[in-house]
Coordinates of C-alpha atoms in Angstrom, one line a residue:
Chain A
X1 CA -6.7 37.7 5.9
X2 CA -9.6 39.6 5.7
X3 CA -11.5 35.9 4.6
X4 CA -10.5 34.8 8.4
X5 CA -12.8 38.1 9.8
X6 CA -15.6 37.4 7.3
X7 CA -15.7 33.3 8.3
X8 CA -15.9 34.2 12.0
X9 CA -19.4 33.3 12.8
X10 CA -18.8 30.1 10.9
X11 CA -15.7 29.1 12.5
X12 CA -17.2 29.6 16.3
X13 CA -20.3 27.5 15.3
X14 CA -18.1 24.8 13.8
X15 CA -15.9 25.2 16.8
X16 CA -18.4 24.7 18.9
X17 CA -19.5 21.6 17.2
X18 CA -16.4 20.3 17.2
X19 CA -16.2 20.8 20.9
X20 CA -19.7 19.2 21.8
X21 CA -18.4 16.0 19.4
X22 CA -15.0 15.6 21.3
X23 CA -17.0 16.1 24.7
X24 CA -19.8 13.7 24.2
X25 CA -17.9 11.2 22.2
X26 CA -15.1 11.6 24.8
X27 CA -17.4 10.7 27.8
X28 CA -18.7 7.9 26.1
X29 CA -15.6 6.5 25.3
X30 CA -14.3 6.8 28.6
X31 CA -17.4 4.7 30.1
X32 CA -17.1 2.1 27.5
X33 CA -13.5 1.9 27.6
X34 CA -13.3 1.6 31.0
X35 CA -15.7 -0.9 31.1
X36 CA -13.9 -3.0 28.4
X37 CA -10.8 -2.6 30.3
X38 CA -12.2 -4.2 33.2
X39 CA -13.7 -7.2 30.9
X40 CA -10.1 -7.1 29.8
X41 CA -8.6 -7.8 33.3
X42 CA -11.5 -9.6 35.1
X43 CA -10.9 -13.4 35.8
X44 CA -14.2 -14.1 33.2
X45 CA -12.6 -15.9 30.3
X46 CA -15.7 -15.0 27.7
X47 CA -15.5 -11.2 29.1
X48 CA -11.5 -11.2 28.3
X49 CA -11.8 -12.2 25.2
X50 CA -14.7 -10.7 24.0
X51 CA -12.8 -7.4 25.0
X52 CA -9.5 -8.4 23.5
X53 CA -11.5 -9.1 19.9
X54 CA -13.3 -5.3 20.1
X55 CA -10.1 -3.8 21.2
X56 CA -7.6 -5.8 18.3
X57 CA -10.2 -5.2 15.7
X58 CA -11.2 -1.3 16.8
X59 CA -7.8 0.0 16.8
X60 CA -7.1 -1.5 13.6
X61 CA -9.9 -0.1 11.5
X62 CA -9.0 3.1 9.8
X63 CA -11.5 5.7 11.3
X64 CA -12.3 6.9 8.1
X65 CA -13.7 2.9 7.8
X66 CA -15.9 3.5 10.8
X67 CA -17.4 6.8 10.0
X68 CA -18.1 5.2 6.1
X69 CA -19.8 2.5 8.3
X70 CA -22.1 4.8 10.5
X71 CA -22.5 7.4 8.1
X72 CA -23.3 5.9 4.9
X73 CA -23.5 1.6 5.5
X74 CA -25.7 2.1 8.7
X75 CA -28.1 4.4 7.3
X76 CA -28.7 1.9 4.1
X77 CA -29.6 -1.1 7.0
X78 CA -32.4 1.1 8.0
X79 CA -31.2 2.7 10.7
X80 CA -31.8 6.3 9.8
X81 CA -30.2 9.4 11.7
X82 CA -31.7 12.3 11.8
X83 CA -28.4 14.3 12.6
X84 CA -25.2 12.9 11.1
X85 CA -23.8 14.3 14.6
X86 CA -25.6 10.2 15.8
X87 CA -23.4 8.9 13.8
X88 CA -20.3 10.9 13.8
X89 CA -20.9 10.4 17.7
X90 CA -20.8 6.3 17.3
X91 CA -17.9 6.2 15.1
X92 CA -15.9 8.8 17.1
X93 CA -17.2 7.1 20.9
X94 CA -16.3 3.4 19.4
X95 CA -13.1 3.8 17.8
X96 CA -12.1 6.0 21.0
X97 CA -13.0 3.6 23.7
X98 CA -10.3 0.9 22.0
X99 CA -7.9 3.1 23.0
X100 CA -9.1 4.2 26.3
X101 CA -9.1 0.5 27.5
X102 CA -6.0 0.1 26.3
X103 CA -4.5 3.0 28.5
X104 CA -6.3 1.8 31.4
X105 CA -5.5 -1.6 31.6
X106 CA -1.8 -1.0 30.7
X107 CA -2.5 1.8 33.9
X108 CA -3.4 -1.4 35.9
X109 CA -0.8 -3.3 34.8
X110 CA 1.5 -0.6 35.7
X111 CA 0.8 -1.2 39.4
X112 CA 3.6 -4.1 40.7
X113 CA 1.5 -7.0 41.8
X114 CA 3.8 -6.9 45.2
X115 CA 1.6 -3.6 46.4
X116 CA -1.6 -6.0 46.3
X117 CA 0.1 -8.6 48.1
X118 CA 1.6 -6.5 50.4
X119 CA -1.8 -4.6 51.0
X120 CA -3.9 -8.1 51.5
X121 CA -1.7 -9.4 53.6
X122 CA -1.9 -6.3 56.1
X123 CA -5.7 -7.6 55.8
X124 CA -7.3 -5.1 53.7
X125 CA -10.4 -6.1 51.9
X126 CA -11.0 -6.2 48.1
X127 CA -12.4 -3.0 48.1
X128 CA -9.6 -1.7 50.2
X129 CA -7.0 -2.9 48.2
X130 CA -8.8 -1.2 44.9
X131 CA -9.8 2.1 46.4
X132 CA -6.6 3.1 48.4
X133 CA -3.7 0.7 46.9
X134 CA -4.4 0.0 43.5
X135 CA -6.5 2.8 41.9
X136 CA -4.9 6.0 42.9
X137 CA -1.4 4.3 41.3
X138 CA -3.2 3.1 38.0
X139 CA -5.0 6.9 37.3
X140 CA -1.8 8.7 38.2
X141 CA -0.4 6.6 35.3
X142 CA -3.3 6.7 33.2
X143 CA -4.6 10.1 33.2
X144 CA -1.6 11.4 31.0
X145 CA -2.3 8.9 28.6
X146 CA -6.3 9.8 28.3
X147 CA -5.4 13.3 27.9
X148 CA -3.2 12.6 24.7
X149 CA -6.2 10.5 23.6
X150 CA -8.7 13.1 24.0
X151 CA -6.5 15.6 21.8
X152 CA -6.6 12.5 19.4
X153 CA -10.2 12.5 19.5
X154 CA -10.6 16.2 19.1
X155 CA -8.3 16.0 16.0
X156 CA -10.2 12.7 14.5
X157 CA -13.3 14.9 15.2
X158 CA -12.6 16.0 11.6
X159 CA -13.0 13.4 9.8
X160 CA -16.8 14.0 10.6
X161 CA -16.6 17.1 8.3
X162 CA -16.4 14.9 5.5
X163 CA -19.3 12.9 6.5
X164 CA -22.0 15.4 6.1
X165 CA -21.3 17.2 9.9
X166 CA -21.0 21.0 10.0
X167 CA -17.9 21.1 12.2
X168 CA -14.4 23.2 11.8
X169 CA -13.3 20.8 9.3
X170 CA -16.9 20.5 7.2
X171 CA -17.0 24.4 7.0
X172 CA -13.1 24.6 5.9
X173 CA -14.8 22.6 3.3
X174 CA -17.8 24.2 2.5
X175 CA -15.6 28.0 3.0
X176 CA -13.0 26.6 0.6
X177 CA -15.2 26.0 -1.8
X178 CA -16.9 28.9 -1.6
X179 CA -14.2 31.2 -1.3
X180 CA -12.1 29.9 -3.8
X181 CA -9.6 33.1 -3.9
X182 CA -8.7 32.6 -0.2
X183 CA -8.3 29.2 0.4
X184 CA -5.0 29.5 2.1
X185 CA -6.6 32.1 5.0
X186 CA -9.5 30.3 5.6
X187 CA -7.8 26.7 6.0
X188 CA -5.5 28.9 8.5
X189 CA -8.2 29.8 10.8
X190 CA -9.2 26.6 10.6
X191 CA -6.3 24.9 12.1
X192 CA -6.0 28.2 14.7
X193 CA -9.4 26.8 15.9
X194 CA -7.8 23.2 16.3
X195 CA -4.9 24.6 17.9
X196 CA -6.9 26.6 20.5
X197 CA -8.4 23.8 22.0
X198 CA -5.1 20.8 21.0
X199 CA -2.3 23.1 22.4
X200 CA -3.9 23.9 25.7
X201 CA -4.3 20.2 26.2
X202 CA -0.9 19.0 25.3
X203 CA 0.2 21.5 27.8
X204 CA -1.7 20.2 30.8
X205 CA -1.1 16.9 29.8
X206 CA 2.7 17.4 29.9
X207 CA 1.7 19.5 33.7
X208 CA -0.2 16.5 35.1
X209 CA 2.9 14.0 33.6
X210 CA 5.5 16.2 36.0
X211 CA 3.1 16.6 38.9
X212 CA 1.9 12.8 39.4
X213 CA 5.3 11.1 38.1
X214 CA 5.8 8.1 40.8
X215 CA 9.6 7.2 40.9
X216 CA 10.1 3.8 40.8
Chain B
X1 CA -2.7 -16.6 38.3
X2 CA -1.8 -13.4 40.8
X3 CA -3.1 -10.3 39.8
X4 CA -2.7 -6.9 41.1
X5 CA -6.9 -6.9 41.3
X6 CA -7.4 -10.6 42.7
X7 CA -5.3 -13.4 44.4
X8 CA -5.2 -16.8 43.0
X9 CA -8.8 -17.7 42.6
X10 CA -10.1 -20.6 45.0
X11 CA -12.9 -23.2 44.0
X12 CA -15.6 -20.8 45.4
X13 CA -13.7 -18.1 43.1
X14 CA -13.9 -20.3 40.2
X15 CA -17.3 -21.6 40.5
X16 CA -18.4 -18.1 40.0
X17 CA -15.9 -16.9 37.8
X18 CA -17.1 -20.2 35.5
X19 CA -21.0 -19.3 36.0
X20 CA -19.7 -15.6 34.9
X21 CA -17.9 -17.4 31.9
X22 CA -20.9 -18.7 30.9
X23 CA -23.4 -15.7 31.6
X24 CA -20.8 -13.4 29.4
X25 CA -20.7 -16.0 26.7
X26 CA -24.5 -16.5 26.3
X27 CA -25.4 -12.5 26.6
X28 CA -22.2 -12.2 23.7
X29 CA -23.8 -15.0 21.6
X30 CA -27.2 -13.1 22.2
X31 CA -26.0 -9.9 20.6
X32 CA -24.2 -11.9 17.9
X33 CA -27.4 -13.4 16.6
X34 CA -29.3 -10.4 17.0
X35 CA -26.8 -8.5 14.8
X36 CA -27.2 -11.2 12.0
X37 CA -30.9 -11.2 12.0
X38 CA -30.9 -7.7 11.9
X39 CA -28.8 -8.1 9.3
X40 CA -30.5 -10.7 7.3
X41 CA -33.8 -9.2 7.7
X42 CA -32.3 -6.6 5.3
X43 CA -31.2 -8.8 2.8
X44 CA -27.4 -9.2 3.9
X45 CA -26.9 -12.5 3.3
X46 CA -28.5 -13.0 -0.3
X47 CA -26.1 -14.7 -2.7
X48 CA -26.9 -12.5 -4.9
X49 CA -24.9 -9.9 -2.8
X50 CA -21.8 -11.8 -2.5
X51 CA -21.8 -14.0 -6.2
X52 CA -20.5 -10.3 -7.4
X53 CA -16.8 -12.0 -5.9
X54 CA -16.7 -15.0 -7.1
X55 CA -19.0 -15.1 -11.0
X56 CA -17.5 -13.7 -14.0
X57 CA -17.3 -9.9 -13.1
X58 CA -15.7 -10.9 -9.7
X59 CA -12.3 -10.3 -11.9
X60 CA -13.0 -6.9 -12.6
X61 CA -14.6 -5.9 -8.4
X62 CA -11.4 -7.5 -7.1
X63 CA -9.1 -5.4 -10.2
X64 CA -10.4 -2.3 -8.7
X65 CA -10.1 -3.6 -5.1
X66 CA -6.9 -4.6 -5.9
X67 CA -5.7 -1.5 -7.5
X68 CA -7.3 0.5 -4.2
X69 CA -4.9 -1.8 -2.0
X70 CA -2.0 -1.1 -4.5
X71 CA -2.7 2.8 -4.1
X72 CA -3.0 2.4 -0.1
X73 CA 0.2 0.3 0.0
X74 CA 1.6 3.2 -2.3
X75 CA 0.7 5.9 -0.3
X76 CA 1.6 4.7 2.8
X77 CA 5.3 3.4 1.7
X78 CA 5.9 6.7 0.2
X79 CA 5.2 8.5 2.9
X80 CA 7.4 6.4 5.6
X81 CA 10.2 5.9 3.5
X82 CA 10.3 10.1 3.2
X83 CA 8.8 10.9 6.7
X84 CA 11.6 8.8 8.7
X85 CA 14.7 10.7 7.9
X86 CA 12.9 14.1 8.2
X87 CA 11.5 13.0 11.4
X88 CA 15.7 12.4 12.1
X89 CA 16.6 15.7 11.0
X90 CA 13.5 17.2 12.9
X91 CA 14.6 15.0 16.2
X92 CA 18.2 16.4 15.8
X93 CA 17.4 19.8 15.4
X94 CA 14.9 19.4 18.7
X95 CA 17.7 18.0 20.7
X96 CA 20.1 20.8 19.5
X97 CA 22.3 22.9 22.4
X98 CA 21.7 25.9 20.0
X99 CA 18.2 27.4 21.3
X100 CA 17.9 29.6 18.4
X101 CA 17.5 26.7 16.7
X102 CA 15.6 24.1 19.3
X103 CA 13.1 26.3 20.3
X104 CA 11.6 27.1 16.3
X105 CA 11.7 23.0 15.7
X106 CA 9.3 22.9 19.1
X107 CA 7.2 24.9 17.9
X108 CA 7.0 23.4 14.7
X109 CA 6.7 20.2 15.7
X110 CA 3.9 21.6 18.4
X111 CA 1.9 22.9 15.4
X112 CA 2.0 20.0 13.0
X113 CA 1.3 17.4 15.9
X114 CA -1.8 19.5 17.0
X115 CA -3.2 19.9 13.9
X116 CA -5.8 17.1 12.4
X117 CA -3.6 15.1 9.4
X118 CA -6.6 14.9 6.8
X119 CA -6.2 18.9 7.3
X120 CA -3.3 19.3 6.1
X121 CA -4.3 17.0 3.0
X122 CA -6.5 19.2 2.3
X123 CA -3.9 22.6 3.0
X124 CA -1.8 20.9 0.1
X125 CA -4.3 19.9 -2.2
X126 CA -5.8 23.2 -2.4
X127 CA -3.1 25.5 -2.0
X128 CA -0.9 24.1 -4.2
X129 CA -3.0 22.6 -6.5
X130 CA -1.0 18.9 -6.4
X131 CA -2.8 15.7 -7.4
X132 CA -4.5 13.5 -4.1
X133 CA -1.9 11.8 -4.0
X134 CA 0.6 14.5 -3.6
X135 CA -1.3 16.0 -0.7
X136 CA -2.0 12.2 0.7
X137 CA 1.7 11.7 1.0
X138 CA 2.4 15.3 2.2
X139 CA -0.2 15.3 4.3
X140 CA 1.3 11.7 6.2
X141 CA 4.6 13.0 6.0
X142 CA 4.2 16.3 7.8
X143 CA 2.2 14.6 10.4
X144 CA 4.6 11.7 10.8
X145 CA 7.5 13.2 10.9
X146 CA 7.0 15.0 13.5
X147 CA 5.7 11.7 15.7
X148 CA 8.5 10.0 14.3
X149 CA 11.1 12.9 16.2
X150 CA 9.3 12.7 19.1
X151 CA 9.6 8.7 19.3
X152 CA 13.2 9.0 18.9
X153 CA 13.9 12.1 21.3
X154 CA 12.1 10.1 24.1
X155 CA 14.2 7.1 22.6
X156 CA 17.4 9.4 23.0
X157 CA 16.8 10.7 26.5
X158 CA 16.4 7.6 27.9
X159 CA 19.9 6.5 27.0
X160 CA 22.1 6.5 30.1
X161 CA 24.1 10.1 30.2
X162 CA 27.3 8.0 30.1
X163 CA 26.4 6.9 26.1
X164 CA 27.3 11.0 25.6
X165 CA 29.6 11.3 27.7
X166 CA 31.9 8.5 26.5
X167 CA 31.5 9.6 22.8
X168 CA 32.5 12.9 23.3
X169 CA 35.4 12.1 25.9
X170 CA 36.6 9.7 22.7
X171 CA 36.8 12.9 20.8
X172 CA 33.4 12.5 18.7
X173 CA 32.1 15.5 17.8
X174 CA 28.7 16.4 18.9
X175 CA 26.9 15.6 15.6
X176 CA 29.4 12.2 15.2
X177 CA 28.1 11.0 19.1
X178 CA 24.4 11.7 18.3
X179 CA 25.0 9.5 14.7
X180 CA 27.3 7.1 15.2
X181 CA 26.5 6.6 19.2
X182 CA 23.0 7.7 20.7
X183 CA 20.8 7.5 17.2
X184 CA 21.6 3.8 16.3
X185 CA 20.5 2.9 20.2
X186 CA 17.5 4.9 20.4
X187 CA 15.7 3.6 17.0
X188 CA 16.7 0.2 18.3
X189 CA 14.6 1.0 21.8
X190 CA 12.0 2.9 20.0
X191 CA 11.2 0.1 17.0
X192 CA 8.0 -1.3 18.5
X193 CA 6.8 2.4 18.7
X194 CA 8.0 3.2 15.1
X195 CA 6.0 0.4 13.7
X196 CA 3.2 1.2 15.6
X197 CA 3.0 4.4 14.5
X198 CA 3.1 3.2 10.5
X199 CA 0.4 1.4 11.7
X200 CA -1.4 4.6 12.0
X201 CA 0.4 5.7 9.4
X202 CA -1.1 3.2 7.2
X203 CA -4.6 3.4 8.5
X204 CA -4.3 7.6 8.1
X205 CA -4.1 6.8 4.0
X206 CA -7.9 6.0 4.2
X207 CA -7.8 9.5 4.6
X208 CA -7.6 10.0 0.8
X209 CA -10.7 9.3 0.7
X210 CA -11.7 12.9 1.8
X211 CA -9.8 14.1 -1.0
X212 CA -10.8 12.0 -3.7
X213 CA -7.3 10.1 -4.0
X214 CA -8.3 6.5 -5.6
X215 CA -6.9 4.1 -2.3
X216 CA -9.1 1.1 -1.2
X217 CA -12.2 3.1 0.6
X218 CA -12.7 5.0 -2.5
X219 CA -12.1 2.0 -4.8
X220 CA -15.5 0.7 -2.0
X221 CA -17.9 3.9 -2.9
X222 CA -16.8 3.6 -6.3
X223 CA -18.1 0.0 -6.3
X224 CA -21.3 0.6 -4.3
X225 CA -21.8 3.5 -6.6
X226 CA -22.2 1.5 -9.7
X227 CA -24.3 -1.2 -7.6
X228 CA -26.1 0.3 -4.4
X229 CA -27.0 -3.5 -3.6
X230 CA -23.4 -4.4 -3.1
X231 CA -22.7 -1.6 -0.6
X232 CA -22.5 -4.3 2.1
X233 CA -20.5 -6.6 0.9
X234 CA -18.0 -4.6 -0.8
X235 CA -17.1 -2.6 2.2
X236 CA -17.1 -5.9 4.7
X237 CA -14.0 -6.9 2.3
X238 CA -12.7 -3.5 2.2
X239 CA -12.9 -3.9 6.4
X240 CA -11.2 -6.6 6.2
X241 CA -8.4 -6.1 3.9
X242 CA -7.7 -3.0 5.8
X243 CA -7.6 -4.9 9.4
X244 CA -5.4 -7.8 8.0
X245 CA -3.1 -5.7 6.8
X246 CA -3.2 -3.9 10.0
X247 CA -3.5 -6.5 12.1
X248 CA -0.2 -8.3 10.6
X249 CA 2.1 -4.9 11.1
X250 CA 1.0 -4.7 14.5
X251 CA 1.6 -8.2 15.2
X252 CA 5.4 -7.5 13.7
X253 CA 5.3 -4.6 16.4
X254 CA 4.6 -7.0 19.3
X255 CA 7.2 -9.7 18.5
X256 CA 9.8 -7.5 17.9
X257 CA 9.0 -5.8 21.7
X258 CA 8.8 -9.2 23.0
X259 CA 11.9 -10.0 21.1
X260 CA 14.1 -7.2 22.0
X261 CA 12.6 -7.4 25.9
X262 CA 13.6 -11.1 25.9
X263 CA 17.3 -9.9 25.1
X264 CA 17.1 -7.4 27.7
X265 CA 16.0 -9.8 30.1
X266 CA 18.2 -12.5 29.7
X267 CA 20.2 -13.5 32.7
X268 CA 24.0 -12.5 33.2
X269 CA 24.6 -16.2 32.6
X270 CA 23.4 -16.3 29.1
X271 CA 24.5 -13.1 28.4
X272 CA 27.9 -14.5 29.2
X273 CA 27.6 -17.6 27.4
X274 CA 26.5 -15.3 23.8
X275 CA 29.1 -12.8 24.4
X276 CA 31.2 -14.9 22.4
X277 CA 28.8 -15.5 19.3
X278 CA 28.1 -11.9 19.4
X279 CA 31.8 -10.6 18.8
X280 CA 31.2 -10.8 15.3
X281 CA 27.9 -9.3 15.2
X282 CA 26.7 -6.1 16.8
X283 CA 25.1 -6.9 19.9
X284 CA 21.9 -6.6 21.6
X285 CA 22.1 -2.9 22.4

């Protein structure tokens, strides 16, 4: 146990690391996969399939592929990081917007085309339609979903420790090797770390499913 | 075509949306190039980076490729074919009326669901000092079995009540209704999210790459390693071996949805008109 005391200072820096990959990453996968979402429903042919090709292909990729990509193929095509956080924040951001669109659109799709209809032909502009019919349905359905991908992203977050990226999961490395006689302890704080920030989120994802369940 | 977002699209509509067509086409062509001459100007496309796959030592790249997929393929089978009967047990011991016991599988199945998979490889392979592939397959199975219970609880509560109800008023036991009656219906609902999920499954086994098991990524390093210059090429294939494999399991996932939904959906007519064929054969649900 006492290993778990001694790692402290480690653990809360790779925590925090951890935390500020899942947070950038996270935004940036929400703008891009919103935006490919919208591609993915707009009435642009070239724009739906272009999306529909990022999406297919980006959710089938092992992550593990995608950080080998950044991390280690990028770098030998010249473009050099400075930080492996760059490209632990591109593999984590691209593989996590596939997703994103995915909840979104299926969000938009949830809405029954017969609310539209009903909303135009009470003479409501586009933007009416979007702002005050369509959208406040789609996030209620949506946002449950994004929060179960976030805790995804927060747990693929790890995968950067093996990529040269000093988070919880690179020092459980580094402390395991270093520590060999405790292993067990210090792999335990590890996962307590994950848990403090996974847990929490689970929860309030399971709240915000009660609270903005529409009966249909 | 309706959608929720736009009405049928008129020729003004069109016009634009065609203009937009064409506008998203050339600025995705434009980033296409630019990515190959990028690409080329770093020596990509030289034969001599490719030839590796098809001249005389192409048998021995694609032997270790080969073997890479083989260990993949092996890791991943092992751990569904042992993760799907625990995630049962798990599922049933979640939905049990005994809280004593319920409450324990929640947390459980809490923990190993918010915990990152590769992990737990690493938990196994250090703590008790198994082989990769050991902790690979432990590692998947933990973490699956859990998703696999929760799949089929949500498959299991959304039976109608009445499913229960008539097995127990029948004089099933508990454990014989949840078997015989509400188990068999709610994998059947569920199968497009099972496959999905060995989807991930399968794509989770690159995670043995952190650990040093031998599956296709490694088999990729292992190659580049001997010959920096093939880096490239070796893990395009690797890419691409991994996403056809993928791409085909999914694809299972999506026709047997479209399948099952096309059952569901068939008219009281037709349903009529099969009840006959289907005497013999269990039915639709």
């Amino acid at each position: 146990m006492d290993a778990i005391f001694e790692s402290l200072p480690q653990y809360w820096d790779g925590f925090l690391r951890t935390l500020f990959l899942a947070v950038v990453s996270g935004v940036i996968a929400l703008l891009l996969g919103t935006l490919l979402a919208a591609m993915r429903v707009s009435p642009v042919a070239a724009l739906r399939g272009f999306s529909t090709f990022y999406v297919e292909v980006a959710r089938n990729t092992p992550l593990t592929i995608i950080f080998f990509f950044s991390a280690i193929v990028l770098p030998r095509l010249g473009v050099k990081f400075e930080q492996f956080e760059v490209a632990a924040i591109i593999a984590l951001s691209s593989y996590t917007a596939a997703f994103v669109a995915e909840a979104v659109r299926s969000g938009v799709n949830s809405v029954p085309v017969g609310q539209a209809e009903a909303a135009r032909s009470v003479g409501m502009t586009f933007t009416q339609v979007l702002g005050f019919i369509v959208l406040p349905q789609a996030l209620r359905t949506v946002v449950p979903p994004l929060i179960n991908i976030m805790i995804a992203l927060v747990k693929n977050s790890s995968v950067a420790g093996a990529f040269f990226v000093l988070e919880l999961f690179g020092y459980g490395l580094q402390l395991s090797n270093s520590r060999g006689d405790a292993v067990m302890w210090i792999l335990i704080g590890v996962a307590f770390f994950y848990l403090l920030i996974t847990v929490p989120l689970g929860l309030l994802a399971h709240f915000v499913e009660r609270k903005v369940a529409i009966a249909r | 075509m309706t959608s929720v977002l736009y009405d049928v699209p008129g020729p003004k509509a069109r016009r634009i949306s065609l203009i937009g067509s064409v506008l998203g086409s050339i600025i995705i062509a434009g980033g296409v190039v630019g990515a190959i001459v990028i690409l080329s100007s770093q020596g990509i496309f030289n034969a001599a980076r490719w030839e590796v796959f098809v001249n005389e030592s192409a048998k021995d790249v694609w032997t270790q490729l080969g073997l890479g997929v083989l260990a993949t393929l092996q890791a991943a089978g092992v751990a569904a074919v042992i993760a799907f009967p625990l995630g049962v047990a798990l599922c049933l011991l979640r939905i049990s009326l005994i809280s004593w016991i319920r409450v324990p599988t929640q947390v459980v199945l809490e923990f190993l669901r918010g915990m990152p998979v590769v992990l737990m490889i690493l938990f196994v392979l250090l703590v008790f000092a198994t082989s990769p592939f050991v902790a690979v397959v432990s590692g998947l199975v933990l973490y699956n079995a859990a998703i696999f219970a929760e799949i089929l609880r949500a498959g299991i509560q959304s039976l109608p009540k009445g499913q229960r109800e008539a097995g127990l008023a029948i004089g099933l036991r508990s454990f014989q209704s949840r078997m015989s009656i509400e188990f068999p219906q709610a994998i059947r609902r569920m199968l497009p999210s099972l496959i999905a999920q060995l989807v991930v499954l399968l794509k989770d086994t690159s995670l043995g790459y952190i650990v040093a098991y031998e599956e296709l990524l490694r088999k990729v390093k292992l190659i580049s390693d001997l010959e920096p210059s093939l880096l490239f090429s070796a893990f395009f294939v690797g890419a691409a071996i991994y996403i056809l494999i993928n791409l085909s399991v999914s694809r299972l996932a999506i026709w047997i949805e479209r399948r099952g939904s096309n059952k569901a959906a068939g008219g009281v007519a037709s349903a009529i008109k099969t009840v006959d064929l289907q005497l013999d054969q269990p039915g639709p649900k």
